[in-house]
CSV table of C-alpha atoms and ligand atoms in Angstrom, one decimal:
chain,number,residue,atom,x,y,z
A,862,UNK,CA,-17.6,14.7,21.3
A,863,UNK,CA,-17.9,14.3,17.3
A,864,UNK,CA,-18.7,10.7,16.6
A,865,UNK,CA,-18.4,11.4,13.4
A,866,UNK,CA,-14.6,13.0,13.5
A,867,UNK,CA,-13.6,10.3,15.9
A,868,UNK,CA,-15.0,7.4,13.6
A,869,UNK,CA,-13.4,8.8,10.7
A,870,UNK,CA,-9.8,9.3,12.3
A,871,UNK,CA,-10.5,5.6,13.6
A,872,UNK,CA,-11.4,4.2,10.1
A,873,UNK,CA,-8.5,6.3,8.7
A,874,UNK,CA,-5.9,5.4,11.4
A,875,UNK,CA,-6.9,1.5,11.0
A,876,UNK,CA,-6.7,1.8,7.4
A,877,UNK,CA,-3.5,3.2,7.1
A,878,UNK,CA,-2.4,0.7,9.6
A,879,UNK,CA,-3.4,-1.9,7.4
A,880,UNK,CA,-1.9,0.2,4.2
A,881,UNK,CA,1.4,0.2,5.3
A,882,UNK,CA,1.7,-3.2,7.3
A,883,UNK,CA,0.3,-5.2,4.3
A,884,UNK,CA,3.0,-3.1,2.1
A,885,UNK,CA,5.7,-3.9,4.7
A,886,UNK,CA,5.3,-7.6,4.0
A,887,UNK,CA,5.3,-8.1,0.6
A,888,UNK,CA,8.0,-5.3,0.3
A,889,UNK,CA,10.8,-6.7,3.0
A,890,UNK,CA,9.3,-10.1,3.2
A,891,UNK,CA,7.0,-12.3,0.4
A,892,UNK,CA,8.6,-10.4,-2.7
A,893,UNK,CA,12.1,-11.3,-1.5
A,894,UNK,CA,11.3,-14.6,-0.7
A,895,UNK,CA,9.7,-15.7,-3.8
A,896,UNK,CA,12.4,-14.3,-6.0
A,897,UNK,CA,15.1,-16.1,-3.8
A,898,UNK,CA,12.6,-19.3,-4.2
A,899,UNK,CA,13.0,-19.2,-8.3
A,900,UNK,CA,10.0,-21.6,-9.6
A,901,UNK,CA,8.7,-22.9,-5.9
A,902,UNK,CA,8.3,-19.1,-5.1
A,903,UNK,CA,6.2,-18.4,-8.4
A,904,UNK,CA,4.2,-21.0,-7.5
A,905,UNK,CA,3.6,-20.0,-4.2
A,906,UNK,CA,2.6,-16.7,-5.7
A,907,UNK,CA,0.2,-18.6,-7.7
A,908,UNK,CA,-1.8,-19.8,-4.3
A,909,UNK,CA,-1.0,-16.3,-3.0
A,910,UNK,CA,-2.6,-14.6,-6.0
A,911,UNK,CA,-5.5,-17.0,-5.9
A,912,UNK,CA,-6.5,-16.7,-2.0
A,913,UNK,CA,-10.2,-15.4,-1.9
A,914,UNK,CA,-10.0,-11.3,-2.0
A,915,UNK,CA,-6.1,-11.3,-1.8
A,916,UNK,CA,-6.3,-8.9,-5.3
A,917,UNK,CA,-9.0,-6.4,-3.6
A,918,UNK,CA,-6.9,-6.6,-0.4
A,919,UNK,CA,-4.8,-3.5,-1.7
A,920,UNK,CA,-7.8,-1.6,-3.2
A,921,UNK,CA,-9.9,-1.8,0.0
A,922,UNK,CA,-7.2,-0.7,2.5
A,923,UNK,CA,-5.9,2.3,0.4
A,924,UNK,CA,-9.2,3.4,-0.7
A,925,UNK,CA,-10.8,3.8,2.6
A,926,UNK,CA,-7.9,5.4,4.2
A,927,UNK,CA,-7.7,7.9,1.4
A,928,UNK,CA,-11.3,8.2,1.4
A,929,UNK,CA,-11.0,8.9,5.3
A,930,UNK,CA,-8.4,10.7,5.1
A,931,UNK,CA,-9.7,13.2,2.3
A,932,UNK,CA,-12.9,13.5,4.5
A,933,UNK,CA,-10.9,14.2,7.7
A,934,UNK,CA,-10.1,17.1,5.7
A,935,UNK,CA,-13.2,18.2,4.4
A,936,UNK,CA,-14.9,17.5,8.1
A,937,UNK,CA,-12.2,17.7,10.4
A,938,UNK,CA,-10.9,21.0,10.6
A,939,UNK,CA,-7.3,19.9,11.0
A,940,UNK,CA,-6.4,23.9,10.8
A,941,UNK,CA,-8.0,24.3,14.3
A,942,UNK,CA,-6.0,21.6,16.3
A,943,UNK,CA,-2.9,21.4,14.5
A,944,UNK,CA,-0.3,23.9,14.9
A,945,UNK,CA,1.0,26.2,11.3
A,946,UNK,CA,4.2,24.0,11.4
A,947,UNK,CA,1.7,20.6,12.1
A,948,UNK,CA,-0.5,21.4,9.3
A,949,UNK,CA,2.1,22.0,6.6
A,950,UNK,CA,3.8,18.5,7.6
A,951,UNK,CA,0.4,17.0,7.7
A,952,UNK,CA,-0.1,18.3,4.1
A,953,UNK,CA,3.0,17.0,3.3
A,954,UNK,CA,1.7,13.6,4.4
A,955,UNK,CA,-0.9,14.1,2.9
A,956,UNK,CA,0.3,14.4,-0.4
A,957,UNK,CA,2.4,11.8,-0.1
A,958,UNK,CA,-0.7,9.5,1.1
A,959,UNK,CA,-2.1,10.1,-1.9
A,960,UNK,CA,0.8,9.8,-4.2
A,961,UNK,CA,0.9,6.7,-2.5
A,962,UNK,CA,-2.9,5.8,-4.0
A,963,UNK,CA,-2.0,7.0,-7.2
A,964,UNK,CA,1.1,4.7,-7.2
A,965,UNK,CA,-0.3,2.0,-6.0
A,966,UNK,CA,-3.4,2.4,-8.5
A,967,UNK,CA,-2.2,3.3,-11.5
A,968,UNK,CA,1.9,1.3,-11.4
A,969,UNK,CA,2.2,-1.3,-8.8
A,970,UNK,CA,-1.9,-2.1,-9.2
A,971,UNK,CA,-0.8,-2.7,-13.0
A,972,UNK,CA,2.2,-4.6,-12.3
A,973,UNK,CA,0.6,-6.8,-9.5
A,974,UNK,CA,-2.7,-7.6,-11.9
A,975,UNK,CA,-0.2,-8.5,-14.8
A,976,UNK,CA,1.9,-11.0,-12.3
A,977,UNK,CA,-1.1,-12.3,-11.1
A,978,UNK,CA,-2.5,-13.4,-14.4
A,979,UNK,CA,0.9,-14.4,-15.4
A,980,UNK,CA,1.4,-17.1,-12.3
A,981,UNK,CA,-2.3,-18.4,-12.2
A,982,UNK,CA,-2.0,-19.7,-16.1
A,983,UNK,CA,1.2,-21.8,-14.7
A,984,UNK,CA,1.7,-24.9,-16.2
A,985,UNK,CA,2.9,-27.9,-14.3
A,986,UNK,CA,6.1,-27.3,-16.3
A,987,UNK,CA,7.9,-23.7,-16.8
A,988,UNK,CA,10.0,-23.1,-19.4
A,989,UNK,CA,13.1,-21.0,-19.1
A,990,UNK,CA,11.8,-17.9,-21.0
A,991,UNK,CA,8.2,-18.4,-18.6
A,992,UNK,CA,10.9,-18.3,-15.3
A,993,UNK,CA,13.0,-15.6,-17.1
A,994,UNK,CA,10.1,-13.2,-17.8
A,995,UNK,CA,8.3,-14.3,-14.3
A,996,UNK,CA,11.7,-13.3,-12.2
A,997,UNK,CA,11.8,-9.7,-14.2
A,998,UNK,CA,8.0,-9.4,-13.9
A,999,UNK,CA,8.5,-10.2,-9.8
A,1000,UNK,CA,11.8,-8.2,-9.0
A,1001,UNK,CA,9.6,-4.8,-11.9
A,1002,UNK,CA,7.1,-5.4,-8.5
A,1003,UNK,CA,9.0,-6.0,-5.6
A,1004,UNK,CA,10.7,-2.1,-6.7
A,1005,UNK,CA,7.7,-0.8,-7.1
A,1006,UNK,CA,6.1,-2.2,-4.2
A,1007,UNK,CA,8.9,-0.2,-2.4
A,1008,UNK,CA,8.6,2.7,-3.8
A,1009,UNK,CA,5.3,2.9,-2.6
A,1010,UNK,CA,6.0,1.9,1.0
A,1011,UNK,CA,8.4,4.6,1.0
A,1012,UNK,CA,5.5,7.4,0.0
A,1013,UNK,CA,3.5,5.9,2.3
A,1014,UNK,CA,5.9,5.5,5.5
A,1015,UNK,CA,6.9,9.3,4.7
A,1016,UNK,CA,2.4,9.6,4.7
A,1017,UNK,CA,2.7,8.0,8.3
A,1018,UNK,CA,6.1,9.8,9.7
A,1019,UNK,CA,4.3,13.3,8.9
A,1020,UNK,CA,0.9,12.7,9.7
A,1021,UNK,CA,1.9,10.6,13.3
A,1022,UNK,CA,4.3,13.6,14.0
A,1023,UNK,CA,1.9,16.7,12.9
A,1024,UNK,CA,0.1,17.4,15.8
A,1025,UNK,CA,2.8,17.2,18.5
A,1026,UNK,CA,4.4,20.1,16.2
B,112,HEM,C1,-0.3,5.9,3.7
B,112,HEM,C2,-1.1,6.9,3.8
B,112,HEM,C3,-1.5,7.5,5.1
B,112,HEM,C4,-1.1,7.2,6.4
B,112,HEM,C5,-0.2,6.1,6.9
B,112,HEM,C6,-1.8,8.1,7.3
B,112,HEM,C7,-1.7,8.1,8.7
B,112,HEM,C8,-2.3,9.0,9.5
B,112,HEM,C9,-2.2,9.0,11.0
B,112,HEM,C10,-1.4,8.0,11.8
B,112,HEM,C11,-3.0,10.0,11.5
B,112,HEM,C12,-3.3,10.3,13.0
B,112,HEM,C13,-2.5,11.4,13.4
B,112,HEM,C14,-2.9,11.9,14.9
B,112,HEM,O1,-4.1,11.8,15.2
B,112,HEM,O2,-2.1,12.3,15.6
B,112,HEM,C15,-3.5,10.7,10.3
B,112,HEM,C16,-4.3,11.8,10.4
B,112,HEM,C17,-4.8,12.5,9.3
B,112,HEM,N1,-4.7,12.1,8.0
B,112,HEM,FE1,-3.6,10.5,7.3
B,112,HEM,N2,-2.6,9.0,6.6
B,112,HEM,C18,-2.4,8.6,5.2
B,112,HEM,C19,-3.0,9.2,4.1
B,112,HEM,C20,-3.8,10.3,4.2
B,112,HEM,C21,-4.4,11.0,3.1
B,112,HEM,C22,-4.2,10.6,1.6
B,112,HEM,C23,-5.1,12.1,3.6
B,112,HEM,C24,-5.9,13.1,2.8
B,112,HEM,C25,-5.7,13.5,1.6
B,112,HEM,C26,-4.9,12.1,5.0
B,112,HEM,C27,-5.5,13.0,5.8
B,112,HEM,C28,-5.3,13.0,7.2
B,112,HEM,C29,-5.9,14.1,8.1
B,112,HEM,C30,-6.7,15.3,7.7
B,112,HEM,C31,-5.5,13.7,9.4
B,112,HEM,C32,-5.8,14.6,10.7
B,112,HEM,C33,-7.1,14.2,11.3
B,112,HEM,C34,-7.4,15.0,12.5
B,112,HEM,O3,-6.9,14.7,13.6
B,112,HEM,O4,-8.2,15.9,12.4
B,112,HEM,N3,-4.2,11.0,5.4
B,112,HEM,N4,-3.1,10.1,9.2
């Protein structure tokens, strides 16, 4: 048995778990709730922003399932023990995974950072321009944040499906 192969389909597997569960939440649940919520929900994001490691929660996950995933490739020799349809599906995945990264680095990352620093400088009192650029700034994320769960539950459907293909 490769230990190494099964670790890294482990870590990968877990991570993407992770990924898409975390992405799930704020993209059906906490996004929708804090718009709905108006200036009770942007403070709530402010303790949400400011829980220890909630802004490298995000990083982490999608790094080391990427990361995993890319070596699974390298390592794995996916060609061997997936069929020719299960490997073009689990490329497709995989590109999708890593638009997903991409996404989630360089556009929602962006967004989320800017949000952040927006609702930890909240005042005890918010003007209506400060609740009129927070509620765009939140609703800019919460599409964002679905666009990205779609790449990555598209990731998930192709690479859970490949090798029974
Ligand atoms: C949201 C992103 C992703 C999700 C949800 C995801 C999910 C999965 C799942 C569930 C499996 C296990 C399939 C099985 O054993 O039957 C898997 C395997 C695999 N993933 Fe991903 N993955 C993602 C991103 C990536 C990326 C970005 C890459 C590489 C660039 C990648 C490469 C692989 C490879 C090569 C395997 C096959 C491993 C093997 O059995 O040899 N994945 N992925």
């Amino acid at each position: 048995m490769n230990i190494l192969l099964v670790l890294l389909r482990l870590i990968h597997i877990v991570g993407a778990f992770a990924w898409v569960g975390l992405g799930g939440a704020m993209s059906f649940y906490i996004i929708p709730a804090t718009v709905a919520a108006g200036e009770t929900g942007f403070r709530y994001m402010k303790s949400l922003f400011t829980q220890p490691g909630f802004a490298m929660i995000f990083p982490s996950v999608s790094g080391i399932t990427t990361l995993a995933g890319i070596l699974l490739y390298l390592v794995g020799d996916a060609a061997s023990h997936f069929s020719q349809t299960g490997n073009i599906v689990l490329g497709i995945g995989a590109i999708s995974g890593l638009a997903a990264a991409i996404h989630g680095g360089a556009v929602l990352g962006r967004t989320s950072r800017t949000v952040g620093q927006t609702v930890v400088q909240l005042g005890s009192a918010l003007s209506d321009a400060d609740k009129t650029q927070l509620n765009e700034l939140t609703l800019k994320l919460l599409t964002q944040s679905r666009h990205s769960l779609i790449l990555m539950v598209v990731a998930l459907v192709c690479m859970g499906s490949a090798r029974y293909l």
